[in-house]
Amino acid sequence: MDTRVKGELGIRLTWLAALAFVLCILGQTLLLGLLLGVVLLKERNEWLSRQTMCAFLLCLVDSVISVINGVLNILYSIPLLGSVFSGLFGLVFGLVNLALLVLAILGAMHVAAGRENGVPVLDKLADSAFRSMTPAAPVPPVTPAPPAPPAES
């Protein structure tokens, strides 16, 4: 994609896609959802829509992991096992959050250069979600064939 292409709002499409990943890095799920809505309704650019959707999905994964971590905080109050659970879950969730942060930074760098974001699973999911939103071409009605003329003997 050409990095100089501007959209309907007069903003470069690569900047909007990079903004989506920056909002993901900052954990701004609501603002990212608002940006996704603006991109889908106003810009109507396939590449930008897929990149913004992928950033939104990455932010949702981060939010779900935070909720799971909050639910597992109950285990930290167990007298002797609480410190073991705290250390184990802290390490696991820390590594997962670090991986999500690296993916978001790499995605921002890729879309700023005008390329696909490269997030392993979520880019395919965003692509399939975008494909399901586009209406299929209408199928022309089938007209019956005219009757064949009688065969001459």
PDB file of C-alpha atoms in Angstrom:
ATOM      1  CA  MET A   1       0.000   0.000   0.000  1.00  0.00           C
ATOM      2  CA  ASP A   2       1.182   3.489  -0.785  1.00  0.00           C
ATOM      3  CA  THR A   3       1.940   5.282   2.475  1.00  0.00           C
ATOM      4  CA  ARG A   4       0.834   8.643   1.047  1.00  0.00           C
ATOM      5  CA  VAL A   5      -2.782   7.638   0.366  1.00  0.00           C
ATOM      6  CA  LYS A   6      -5.262   9.773   2.278  1.00  0.00           C
ATOM      7  CA  GLY A   7      -8.757   8.684   3.231  1.00  0.00           C
ATOM      8  CA  GLU A   8     -12.108  10.429   3.422  1.00  0.00           C
ATOM      9  CA  LEU A   9     -11.097  12.293   6.576  1.00  0.00           C
ATOM     10  CA  GLY A  10      -7.933  13.663   4.984  1.00  0.00           C
ATOM     11  CA  ILE A  11      -5.653  11.560   7.194  1.00  0.00           C
ATOM     12  CA  ARG A  12      -3.165   9.080   5.798  1.00  0.00           C
ATOM     13  CA  LEU A  13      -4.464   5.531   6.077  1.00  0.00           C
ATOM     14  CA  THR A  14      -1.171   4.240   7.466  1.00  0.00           C
ATOM     15  CA  TRP A  15      -1.355   6.811  10.262  1.00  0.00           C
ATOM     16  CA  LEU A  16      -4.844   5.684  11.215  1.00  0.00           C
ATOM     17  CA  ALA A  17      -3.728   2.045  11.268  1.00  0.00           C
ATOM     18  CA  ALA A  18      -0.677   2.929  13.375  1.00  0.00           C
ATOM     19  CA  LEU A  19      -2.942   4.932  15.709  1.00  0.00           C
ATOM     20  CA  ALA A  20      -5.066   1.823  16.174  1.00  0.00           C
ATOM     21  CA  PHE A  21      -2.058  -0.177  17.336  1.00  0.00           C
ATOM     22  CA  VAL A  22      -0.862   2.670  19.572  1.00  0.00           C
ATOM     23  CA  LEU A  23      -4.290   2.705  21.233  1.00  0.00           C
ATOM     24  CA  CYS A  24      -3.935  -1.052  21.662  1.00  0.00           C
ATOM     25  CA  ILE A  25      -0.541  -0.600  23.318  1.00  0.00           C
ATOM     26  CA  LEU A  26      -2.048   1.965  25.671  1.00  0.00           C
ATOM     27  CA  GLY A  27      -4.954  -0.360  26.491  1.00  0.00           C
ATOM     28  CA  GLN A  28      -7.634   2.022  25.232  1.00  0.00           C
ATOM     29  CA  THR A  29     -10.238  -0.524  24.153  1.00  0.00           C
ATOM     30  CA  LEU A  30     -13.118   1.953  24.079  1.00  0.00           C
ATOM     31  CA  LEU A  31     -11.267   4.515  21.973  1.00  0.00           C
ATOM     32  CA  LEU A  32     -10.066   1.744  19.681  1.00  0.00           C
ATOM     33  CA  GLY A  33     -13.638   0.535  19.248  1.00  0.00           C
ATOM     34  CA  LEU A  34     -14.676   4.085  18.391  1.00  0.00           C
ATOM     35  CA  LEU A  35     -11.841   4.345  15.853  1.00  0.00           C
ATOM     36  CA  LEU A  36     -12.896   1.000  14.372  1.00  0.00           C
ATOM     37  CA  GLY A  37     -16.439   2.297  13.961  1.00  0.00           C
ATOM     38  CA  VAL A  38     -15.221   5.457  12.232  1.00  0.00           C
ATOM     39  CA  VAL A  39     -12.983   3.431   9.932  1.00  0.00           C
ATOM     40  CA  LEU A  40     -15.750   0.994   9.020  1.00  0.00           C
ATOM     41  CA  LEU A  41     -18.433   3.621   8.490  1.00  0.00           C
ATOM     42  CA  LYS A  42     -16.527   6.595   7.086  1.00  0.00           C
ATOM     43  CA  GLU A  43     -13.266   5.420   5.500  1.00  0.00           C
ATOM     44  CA  ARG A  44     -14.492   2.143   3.941  1.00  0.00           C
ATOM     45  CA  ASN A  45     -10.984   1.033   3.014  1.00  0.00           C
ATOM     46  CA  GLU A  46     -10.445  -2.717   3.103  1.00  0.00           C
ATOM     47  CA  TRP A  47      -6.782  -2.624   4.159  1.00  0.00           C
ATOM     48  CA  LEU A  48      -7.377  -0.067   6.908  1.00  0.00           C
ATOM     49  CA  SER A  49     -10.454  -1.911   8.150  1.00  0.00           C
ATOM     50  CA  ARG A  50      -8.540  -5.186   8.473  1.00  0.00           C
ATOM     51  CA  GLN A  51      -5.623  -3.553  10.294  1.00  0.00           C
ATOM     52  CA  THR A  52      -7.873  -1.672  12.718  1.00  0.00           C
ATOM     53  CA  MET A  53      -9.963  -4.773  13.353  1.00  0.00           C
ATOM     54  CA  CYS A  54      -6.816  -6.768  14.120  1.00  0.00           C
ATOM     55  CA  ALA A  55      -5.651  -4.102  16.587  1.00  0.00           C
ATOM     56  CA  PHE A  56      -9.074  -4.166  18.230  1.00  0.00           C
ATOM     57  CA  LEU A  57      -9.000  -7.960  18.525  1.00  0.00           C
ATOM     58  CA  LEU A  58      -5.502  -7.799  20.030  1.00  0.00           C
ATOM     59  CA  CYS A  59      -6.759  -5.282  22.567  1.00  0.00           C
ATOM     60  CA  LEU A  60      -9.722  -7.537  23.378  1.00  0.00           C
ATOM     61  CA  VAL A  61      -7.371 -10.479  23.979  1.00  0.00           C
ATOM     62  CA  ASP A  62      -5.384  -8.314  26.389  1.00  0.00           C
ATOM     63  CA  SER A  63      -8.595  -7.300  28.178  1.00  0.00           C
ATOM     64  CA  VAL A  64      -9.760 -10.921  28.493  1.00  0.00           C
ATOM     65  CA  ILE A  65      -6.393 -11.939  29.940  1.00  0.00           C
ATOM     66  CA  SER A  66      -6.652  -9.120  32.484  1.00  0.00           C
ATOM     67  CA  VAL A  67     -10.105 -10.338  33.509  1.00  0.00           C
ATOM     68  CA  ILE A  68      -8.825 -13.901  33.899  1.00  0.00           C
ATOM     69  CA  ASN A  69      -5.973 -12.607  36.031  1.00  0.00           C
ATOM     70  CA  GLY A  70      -8.452 -10.701  38.197  1.00  0.00           C
ATOM     71  CA  VAL A  71     -10.592 -13.813  38.674  1.00  0.00           C
ATOM     72  CA  LEU A  72      -7.567 -15.863  39.669  1.00  0.00           C
ATOM     73  CA  ASN A  73      -6.661 -13.316  42.351  1.00  0.00           C
ATOM     74  CA  ILE A  74      -9.014 -15.254  44.632  1.00  0.00           C
ATOM     75  CA  LEU A  75      -6.412 -18.024  44.779  1.00  0.00           C
ATOM     76  CA  TYR A  76      -3.847 -15.616  46.201  1.00  0.00           C
ATOM     77  CA  SER A  77      -5.682 -15.549  49.526  1.00  0.00           C
ATOM     78  CA  ILE A  78      -5.029 -19.264  50.214  1.00  0.00           C
ATOM     79  CA  PRO A  79      -2.640 -19.245  53.195  1.00  0.00           C
ATOM     80  CA  LEU A  80       0.407 -21.233  52.020  1.00  0.00           C
ATOM     81  CA  LEU A  81      -0.344 -21.754  48.361  1.00  0.00           C
ATOM     82  CA  GLY A  82      -1.183 -18.102  47.721  1.00  0.00           C
ATOM     83  CA  SER A  83       2.425 -17.061  47.277  1.00  0.00           C
ATOM     84  CA  VAL A  84       3.060 -20.021  44.931  1.00  0.00           C
ATOM     85  CA  PHE A  85      -0.004 -19.155  42.848  1.00  0.00           C
ATOM     86  CA  SER A  86       0.967 -15.497  42.890  1.00  0.00           C
ATOM     87  CA  GLY A  87       4.458 -16.207  41.592  1.00  0.00           C
ATOM     88  CA  LEU A  88       3.330 -18.758  39.009  1.00  0.00           C
ATOM     89  CA  PHE A  89       0.428 -16.751  37.608  1.00  0.00           C
ATOM     90  CA  GLY A  90       2.451 -13.537  37.762  1.00  0.00           C
ATOM     91  CA  LEU A  91       5.141 -15.122  35.599  1.00  0.00           C
ATOM     92  CA  VAL A  92       2.677 -16.621  33.108  1.00  0.00           C
ATOM     93  CA  PHE A  93       0.542 -13.501  32.743  1.00  0.00           C
ATOM     94  CA  GLY A  94       3.645 -11.318  32.607  1.00  0.00           C
ATOM     95  CA  LEU A  95       5.049 -13.324  29.696  1.00  0.00           C
ATOM     96  CA  VAL A  96       1.712 -13.319  27.865  1.00  0.00           C
ATOM     97  CA  ASN A  97       1.340  -9.557  28.314  1.00  0.00           C
ATOM     98  CA  LEU A  98       4.906  -9.035  27.113  1.00  0.00           C
ATOM     99  CA  ALA A  99       4.182 -11.127  24.004  1.00  0.00           C
ATOM    100  CA  LEU A 100       1.025  -9.097  23.303  1.00  0.00           C
ATOM    101  CA  LEU A 101       2.972  -5.860  23.725  1.00  0.00           C
ATOM    102  CA  VAL A 102       5.657  -7.020  21.293  1.00  0.00           C
ATOM    103  CA  LEU A 103       2.974  -8.052  18.771  1.00  0.00           C
ATOM    104  CA  ALA A 104       1.300  -4.655  19.056  1.00  0.00           C
ATOM    105  CA  ILE A 105       4.598  -2.789  18.599  1.00  0.00           C
ATOM    106  CA  LEU A 106       5.535  -4.910  15.590  1.00  0.00           C
ATOM    107  CA  GLY A 107       2.044  -4.440  14.156  1.00  0.00           C
ATOM    108  CA  ALA A 108       2.331  -0.666  14.543  1.00  0.00           C
ATOM    109  CA  MET A 109       5.707  -0.658  12.812  1.00  0.00           C
ATOM    110  CA  HIS A 110       4.426  -2.797   9.943  1.00  0.00           C
ATOM    111  CA  VAL A 111       1.290  -0.779   9.264  1.00  0.00           C
ATOM    112  CA  ALA A 112       3.226   2.504   9.505  1.00  0.00           C
ATOM    113  CA  ALA A 113       5.347   1.188   6.627  1.00  0.00           C
ATOM    114  CA  GLY A 114       2.211   0.289   4.640  1.00  0.00           C
ATOM    115  CA  ARG A 115       2.454  -3.487   5.070  1.00  0.00           C
ATOM    116  CA  GLU A 116       0.168  -6.057   6.676  1.00  0.00           C
ATOM    117  CA  ASN A 117       0.371  -6.124  10.474  1.00  0.00           C
ATOM    118  CA  GLY A 118       1.721  -9.665  10.785  1.00  0.00           C
ATOM    119  CA  VAL A 119      -0.083 -10.651  14.003  1.00  0.00           C
ATOM    120  CA  PRO A 120      -0.159 -14.478  13.671  1.00  0.00           C
ATOM    121  CA  VAL A 121      -3.749 -15.569  14.345  1.00  0.00           C
ATOM    122  CA  LEU A 122      -5.684 -12.351  14.646  1.00  0.00           C
ATOM    123  CA  ASP A 123      -4.923 -11.100  11.139  1.00  0.00           C
ATOM    124  CA  LYS A 124      -6.614 -14.188   9.678  1.00  0.00           C
ATOM    125  CA  LEU A 125      -9.556 -13.695  12.052  1.00  0.00           C
ATOM    126  CA  ALA A 126      -9.878 -10.026  11.078  1.00  0.00           C
ATOM    127  CA  ASP A 127      -9.669 -10.961   7.406  1.00  0.00           C
ATOM    128  CA  SER A 128     -12.425 -13.550   7.763  1.00  0.00           C
ATOM    129  CA  ALA A 129     -14.574 -11.117   9.768  1.00  0.00           C
ATOM    130  CA  PHE A 130     -14.126  -8.473   7.089  1.00  0.00           C
ATOM    131  CA  ARG A 131     -14.931 -10.953   4.338  1.00  0.00           C
ATOM    132  CA  SER A 132     -18.151 -11.964   6.106  1.00  0.00           C
ATOM    133  CA  MET A 133     -19.208  -8.297   6.287  1.00  0.00           C
ATOM    134  CA  THR A 134     -18.922  -7.666   2.555  1.00  0.00           C
ATOM    135  CA  PRO A 135     -22.120  -8.596   0.731  1.00  0.00           C
ATOM    136  CA  ALA A 136     -21.896 -11.319  -1.859  1.00  0.00           C
ATOM    137  CA  ALA A 137     -22.644 -10.495  -5.458  1.00  0.00           C
ATOM    138  CA  PRO A 138     -26.303 -11.128  -6.304  1.00  0.00           C
ATOM    139  CA  VAL A 139     -26.959 -14.294  -8.222  1.00  0.00           C
ATOM    140  CA  PRO A 140     -28.915 -13.704 -11.438  1.00  0.00           C
ATOM    141  CA  PRO A 141     -32.257 -15.478 -11.583  1.00  0.00           C
ATOM    142  CA  VAL A 142     -32.346 -18.738 -13.464  1.00  0.00           C
ATOM    143  CA  THR A 143     -34.629 -18.641 -16.474  1.00  0.00           C
ATOM    144  CA  PRO A 144     -35.940 -21.904 -17.876  1.00  0.00           C
ATOM    145  CA  ALA A 145     -34.629 -22.908 -21.262  1.00  0.00           C
ATOM    146  CA  PRO A 146     -37.075 -22.571 -24.148  1.00  0.00           C
ATOM    147  CA  PRO A 147     -38.625 -25.841 -25.252  1.00  0.00           C
ATOM    148  CA  ALA A 148     -36.744 -27.653 -27.962  1.00  0.00           C
ATOM    149  CA  PRO A 149     -38.380 -27.688 -31.424  1.00  0.00           C
ATOM    150  CA  PRO A 150     -39.988 -30.998 -32.352  1.00  0.00           C
ATOM    151  CA  ALA A 151     -37.635 -33.342 -34.114  1.00  0.00           C
ATOM    152  CA  GLU A 152     -38.427 -33.992 -37.764  1.00  0.00           C
ATOM    153  CA  SER A 153     -38.556 -37.583 -38.933  1.00  0.00           C
TER     154      SER A 153
END
